[in-house]
Coordinates of C-alpha atoms in Angstrom, one line a residue:
M158 CA -33.2 19.5 14.4
A159 CA -30.5 18.5 16.8
S160 CA -27.5 16.7 15.5
V161 CA -27.0 13.2 16.6
R162 CA -23.6 12.3 18.0
S163 CA -22.5 8.8 17.7
N164 CA -20.7 7.4 20.7
A165 CA -21.0 3.9 19.5
K166 CA -18.1 1.6 20.2
P167 CA -16.4 0.3 17.1
S168 CA -17.6 -3.1 16.0
A169 CA -15.6 -6.3 16.7
R170 CA -14.7 -6.3 13.0
E171 CA -13.4 -2.7 13.1
R172 CA -11.4 -3.4 16.3
L173 CA -10.0 -6.6 14.8
L174 CA -9.0 -4.9 11.6
A175 CA -7.4 -2.0 13.5
A176 CA -5.4 -4.4 15.7
A177 CA -4.4 -6.4 12.7
N178 CA -3.3 -3.4 10.8
E179 CA -1.2 -2.1 13.7
L180 CA 0.4 -5.5 14.6
F181 CA 0.8 -7.1 11.2
Y182 CA 2.2 -4.0 9.6
A183 CA 4.7 -3.3 12.4
E184 CA 5.8 -6.9 13.2
G185 CA 4.9 -9.1 10.2
V186 CA 2.0 -11.5 9.5
Q187 CA 3.8 -14.7 10.6
S188 CA 5.3 -13.3 13.8
V189 CA 2.0 -12.1 15.2
G190 CA -0.2 -14.8 16.6
I191 CA -4.0 -14.6 16.5
D192 CA -4.2 -14.4 20.3
R193 CA -2.2 -11.2 20.3
V194 CA -4.6 -9.7 17.7
I195 CA -7.6 -10.7 19.7
E196 CA -6.1 -9.3 23.0
H197 CA -5.1 -6.1 21.3
A198 CA -8.6 -5.7 19.8
G199 CA -10.3 -6.4 23.1
V200 CA -12.7 -9.0 21.6
A201 CA -13.6 -12.6 22.4
K202 CA -11.9 -15.3 20.4
A203 CA -15.2 -16.3 19.0
S204 CA -15.6 -12.8 17.5
L205 CA -12.6 -13.4 15.2
Y206 CA -13.8 -16.8 14.0
N207 CA -17.4 -15.6 13.6
T208 CA -16.3 -12.5 11.7
F209 CA -13.4 -13.7 9.6
G210 CA -13.2 -17.5 9.9
G211 CA -9.5 -17.6 10.7
K212 CA -6.2 -15.9 10.6
E213 CA -5.7 -16.1 6.8
Q214 CA -9.0 -14.4 6.2
L215 CA -8.1 -11.7 8.7
V216 CA -4.8 -11.1 7.0
R217 CA -6.6 -10.9 3.6
A218 CA -9.1 -8.4 5.1
Y219 CA -6.2 -6.4 6.6
L220 CA -4.4 -6.3 3.2
D221 CA -7.7 -5.4 1.4
T222 CA -8.1 -2.4 3.8
R223 CA -4.5 -1.3 3.1
H224 CA -5.1 -1.7 -0.6
A225 CA -8.1 0.6 -0.4
G226 CA -6.3 3.2 1.7
T227 CA -3.2 3.2 -0.6
A228 CA -5.3 3.3 -3.7
D229 CA -7.3 6.3 -2.3
R230 CA -4.1 8.1 -1.3
L231 CA -2.5 7.6 -4.7
T232 CA -5.6 8.4 -6.7
R233 CA -6.0 11.7 -4.8
A234 CA -2.3 12.5 -5.5
V235 CA -2.7 11.7 -9.2
A236 CA -5.9 13.8 -9.4
E237 CA -4.0 16.9 -8.1
H238 CA -2.0 17.1 -11.4
D239 CA -3.0 17.8 -15.0
T240 CA -0.6 15.9 -17.2
P241 CA 0.1 12.1 -17.2
R242 CA 3.8 12.8 -16.6
E243 CA 3.1 14.9 -13.5
Q244 CA 0.6 12.2 -12.4
M245 CA 3.2 9.5 -12.6
L246 CA 5.7 11.6 -10.7
A247 CA 2.9 12.3 -8.1
V248 CA 2.8 8.6 -7.3
F249 CA 6.5 8.8 -6.3
E250 CA 6.0 12.0 -4.3
S251 CA 3.1 10.4 -2.4
Q252 CA 5.2 7.3 -1.7
G253 CA 8.1 9.5 -0.5
R254 CA 5.9 11.3 2.0
Q255 CA 5.3 7.8 3.6
F256 CA 9.0 7.3 4.2
D257 CA 9.2 10.0 6.8
R258 CA 6.4 8.6 8.9
P259 CA 7.5 7.2 12.2
D260 CA 5.3 4.1 11.6
F261 CA 6.7 3.4 8.1
H262 CA 7.6 -0.3 7.9
G263 CA 7.9 -0.8 4.1
C264 CA 5.3 -2.2 1.7
A265 CA 2.7 -4.3 3.5
F266 CA 2.1 -6.3 0.4
I267 CA 5.7 -7.2 -0.3
R268 CA 6.2 -8.2 3.3
A269 CA 3.0 -10.3 3.6
G270 CA 3.4 -11.8 0.1
A271 CA 7.0 -12.9 1.0
E272 CA 5.6 -14.8 4.0
A273 CA 2.5 -16.2 2.3
S274 CA 1.8 -19.7 1.1
P275 CA 1.6 -19.8 -2.7
G276 CA -2.0 -19.6 -4.0
G277 CA -3.6 -18.6 -0.7
L278 CA -5.7 -15.6 0.2
V279 CA -2.7 -13.6 1.3
Q280 CA -0.9 -14.1 -2.0
E281 CA -4.1 -13.2 -3.8
A282 CA -4.3 -9.9 -1.9
A283 CA -0.7 -9.1 -2.6
D284 CA -1.1 -10.0 -6.3
A285 CA -4.2 -7.8 -6.6
F286 CA -2.5 -4.8 -5.2
R287 CA 0.6 -5.3 -7.4
G288 CA -1.7 -5.7 -10.4
W289 CA -3.5 -2.4 -9.5
M290 CA -0.2 -0.6 -9.2
R291 CA 1.1 -1.9 -12.6
E292 CA -2.2 -1.0 -14.2
L293 CA -2.1 2.5 -12.8
F294 CA 1.5 3.1 -14.1
T295 CA 0.7 1.4 -17.5
R296 CA -2.5 3.5 -18.0
L297 CA -0.7 6.8 -17.2
A298 CA 2.2 5.7 -19.4
A299 CA -0.2 5.2 -22.3
E300 CA -1.8 8.6 -21.6
A301 CA 1.6 10.2 -21.7
G302 CA 2.3 8.8 -25.1
A303 CA 4.9 6.1 -24.2
A304 CA 5.9 4.0 -27.2
D305 CA 5.6 0.9 -25.0
P306 CA 3.3 1.7 -22.0
D307 CA 3.6 -1.9 -20.6
T308 CA 7.4 -1.7 -20.4
L309 CA 7.3 1.8 -18.9
G310 CA 4.6 0.7 -16.4
R311 CA 6.7 -2.3 -15.3
Q312 CA 9.9 -0.1 -15.0
L313 CA 8.1 2.4 -12.8
Q314 CA 6.7 -0.3 -10.7
L315 CA 10.2 -1.8 -10.2
L316 CA 11.4 1.7 -9.2
Y317 CA 8.5 2.2 -6.8
D318 CA 9.1 -1.2 -5.2
G319 CA 12.9 -0.6 -5.0
A320 CA 12.4 2.8 -3.4
G321 CA 10.2 1.4 -0.7
I322 CA 12.6 -1.4 0.1
S323 CA 15.6 1.0 0.1
A324 CA 13.9 3.5 2.4
L325 CA 13.1 0.7 4.8
M326 CA 16.3 -1.2 4.7
D327 CA 18.7 1.8 4.6
H328 CA 16.6 3.9 7.0
D329 CA 16.9 6.7 4.5
S330 CA 13.9 8.7 3.4
T331 CA 16.0 10.8 1.0
V332 CA 15.7 7.9 -1.5
A333 CA 12.4 9.5 -2.4
A334 CA 14.1 12.3 -4.3
A335 CA 16.3 9.8 -6.2
S336 CA 13.4 7.6 -7.2
R337 CA 11.4 10.5 -8.4
A338 CA 14.4 11.8 -10.5
A339 CA 14.9 8.3 -11.9
A340 CA 11.2 8.1 -12.8
A341 CA 11.4 11.4 -14.6
V342 CA 14.3 10.1 -16.7
L343 CA 12.5 6.8 -17.6
I344 CA 9.3 8.8 -18.5
A345 CA 11.3 11.1 -20.7
A346 CA 13.1 8.3 -22.5
A347 CA 9.8 6.4 -23.1
T348 CA 7.8 9.5 -24.3
G349 CA 10.5 11.6 -26.0
A350 CA 9.8 14.5 -23.6
S351 CA 12.1 16.5 -21.6
A352 CA 13.4 14.9 -18.4
E353 CA 12.7 18.0 -16.2
V354 CA 13.0 16.9 -12.6

């Protein structure tokens, strides 16, 4: 049986999401107008409104796509390690690899959430991602035997957020090593284990 090659052009939804991802992440949600996204995607204006309804829904879909991609990347990084301590540190290692990318512009959720109207779809998407991150750290902290997994989870999330902001604002990817080392110390203090870096 011959294999079937697909030369199908991406759908209007796929093109709009790709354009939104590129433009919103690089330049910010508020500074990029809907007409630029439409032009960059090469679709008719009606395609955006028929597919998403409006800009806020497009931004929500863009953030949902980034959430899925980040969750997949971090889940794979965690799965490569055996112990919860190593798994927590793997999150920081994975984050650190993003800092060296030429298209690194910080955390999409922090940036979009800072620009969002309270209670809107964009804020919901940012909150959902942050909740997922906190749950990941808290679950791994509990599995590592932390006396207070919620506190360690929150501390690690603060460290994760700070590392991303520092890498962006200081243009310094070496912050990744410092954040991983600080995470190792926090984990050791919370679990009574050695702080091997």
